[in-house]
């Protein structure tokens, strides 16, 4: 089974870059343009991994991450903060909100893809063994 990644990003150009990168690597994408829609999709779709911008309309990425973490079905779903916030303390703030990793924009596509694969490989779940041995 192909890993499903939820991208919560308000900028269409950034979503397109992530869409191109991740679909080319064999992942299935779900997309949201604001934090509230992202939380709703996370709850409805239970993705294998979430890429979350922190600067989002409606509710920001920090609040969205907290809400996602509060859902038992998503408590162990990896959340990666992908953000232009790169000041001292921003990574700690993202991790405190429930993010498992932090990637600053602009990012290296190769490094982001490596981080996604690393986190998916470590994620337990019903199709974990299948994902571990599949090459997206």
Coordinates of C-alpha atoms in Angstrom, one line a residue:
X1 CA 0.0 0.0 0.0
X2 CA 1.3 3.4 -0.9
X3 CA 1.9 5.8 2.0
X4 CA -0.6 8.7 2.1
X5 CA 0.8 12.1 2.9
X6 CA -1.3 15.1 4.0
X7 CA 0.2 18.4 2.9
X8 CA -1.2 21.4 4.8
X9 CA 0.1 24.4 3.0
X10 CA -1.6 27.7 2.0
X11 CA 0.6 28.7 -0.9
X12 CA -0.3 26.9 -4.1
X13 CA 3.2 27.1 -5.5
X14 CA 4.6 25.3 -2.4
X15 CA 1.8 22.7 -2.7
X16 CA 2.7 22.1 -6.3
X17 CA 6.4 21.6 -5.5
X18 CA 5.5 19.1 -2.8
X19 CA 2.9 17.5 -5.0
X20 CA 5.4 17.0 -7.8
X21 CA 8.2 15.7 -5.5
X22 CA 6.1 13.3 -3.5
X23 CA 3.9 11.9 -6.3
X24 CA 7.0 11.3 -8.4
X25 CA 8.4 9.4 -5.5
X26 CA 5.2 7.2 -5.4
X27 CA 3.3 8.7 -2.5
X28 CA -0.4 9.5 -2.5
X29 CA -1.2 13.1 -1.6
X30 CA -4.1 14.8 0.3
X31 CA -4.0 18.6 0.3
X32 CA -5.4 21.3 2.5
X33 CA -4.9 25.1 2.1
X34 CA -5.6 26.1 5.7
X35 CA -5.1 24.8 9.2
X36 CA -8.8 24.1 9.9
X37 CA -9.3 22.1 6.7
X38 CA -6.0 20.3 7.4
X39 CA -7.2 19.1 10.8
X40 CA -10.6 18.0 9.3
X41 CA -8.8 16.0 6.5
X42 CA -6.4 14.5 9.0
X43 CA -9.3 13.2 11.1
X44 CA -11.2 12.0 8.1
X45 CA -8.3 10.4 6.1
X46 CA -5.9 9.3 8.8
X47 CA -2.8 9.9 6.6
X48 CA 0.5 8.1 7.2
X49 CA 2.4 11.4 7.6
X50 CA 1.6 15.1 7.6
X51 CA 3.7 18.0 6.2
X52 CA 2.5 21.1 7.9
X53 CA 3.2 24.8 7.2
X54 CA 3.2 26.8 10.5
X55 CA 2.0 30.1 9.0
X56 CA -1.6 29.1 7.9
X57 CA -4.9 30.9 7.6
X58 CA -7.9 30.1 9.9
X59 CA -5.8 28.3 12.5
X60 CA -2.0 28.3 12.5
X61 CA 0.1 25.2 12.2
X62 CA 0.9 25.1 15.9
X63 CA -2.8 24.9 16.8
X64 CA -3.5 22.4 14.0
X65 CA -0.7 20.2 15.2
X66 CA -2.0 20.3 18.8
X67 CA -5.5 19.3 17.6
X68 CA -4.2 16.5 15.4
X69 CA -2.1 15.2 18.3
X70 CA -5.2 15.2 20.5
X71 CA -7.0 12.6 18.3
X72 CA -6.1 9.1 19.5
X73 CA -6.1 7.7 15.9
X74 CA -3.4 10.3 14.9
X75 CA -1.4 10.4 18.1
X76 CA 1.6 8.6 16.5
X77 CA 1.2 10.0 13.0
X78 CA 4.5 11.9 12.1
X79 CA 4.0 15.6 11.6
X80 CA 6.8 17.5 9.9
X81 CA 6.8 21.3 10.3
X82 CA 7.8 22.7 6.9
X83 CA 8.1 26.4 7.5
X84 CA 9.9 29.6 6.7
X85 CA 10.0 30.3 10.4
X86 CA 13.7 29.8 11.1
X87 CA 14.4 32.0 14.1
X88 CA 15.9 30.7 17.3
X89 CA 13.2 28.8 19.3
X90 CA 10.9 28.2 16.3
X91 CA 11.9 24.5 16.0
X92 CA 11.3 24.0 19.8
X93 CA 8.0 25.7 19.5
X94 CA 7.0 23.4 16.6
X95 CA 8.1 20.3 18.5
X96 CA 6.2 21.4 21.6
X97 CA 3.1 21.7 19.5
X98 CA 3.5 18.0 18.5
X99 CA 5.7 18.1 15.4
X100 CA 8.2 15.3 15.1
X101 CA 10.6 17.0 12.7
X102 CA 11.3 20.5 11.4
X103 CA 12.4 21.5 7.9
X104 CA 13.1 25.1 7.1
X105 CA 12.1 26.7 3.7
X106 CA 13.6 26.8 1.3
X107 CA 14.3 23.1 1.6
X108 CA 16.3 20.7 -0.3
X109 CA 13.9 18.3 -2.1
X110 CA 16.4 15.4 -1.6
X111 CA 16.6 16.1 2.2
X112 CA 12.9 16.5 2.6
X113 CA 12.2 13.2 0.7
X114 CA 14.9 11.5 2.9
X115 CA 13.1 12.8 6.0
X116 CA 9.7 11.6 4.8
X117 CA 11.1 8.1 4.1
X118 CA 12.9 8.0 7.4
X119 CA 9.7 8.9 9.4
X120 CA 7.5 6.5 7.4
X121 CA 9.9 3.7 8.0
X122 CA 9.8 4.2 11.7
X123 CA 6.0 4.6 11.9
X124 CA 4.2 1.5 13.4
X125 CA 0.8 0.8 11.9
X126 CA -1.2 -1.9 10.2
X127 CA 0.7 -1.7 7.0
X128 CA 4.0 -0.8 8.5
X129 CA 5.8 -4.0 7.3
X130 CA 4.5 -3.5 3.8
X131 CA 5.7 0.2 3.8
X132 CA 9.1 -0.7 5.2
X133 CA 9.8 -3.1 2.4
X134 CA 8.2 -1.1 -0.4
X135 CA 10.3 1.4 -2.3
X136 CA 8.2 4.5 -3.0

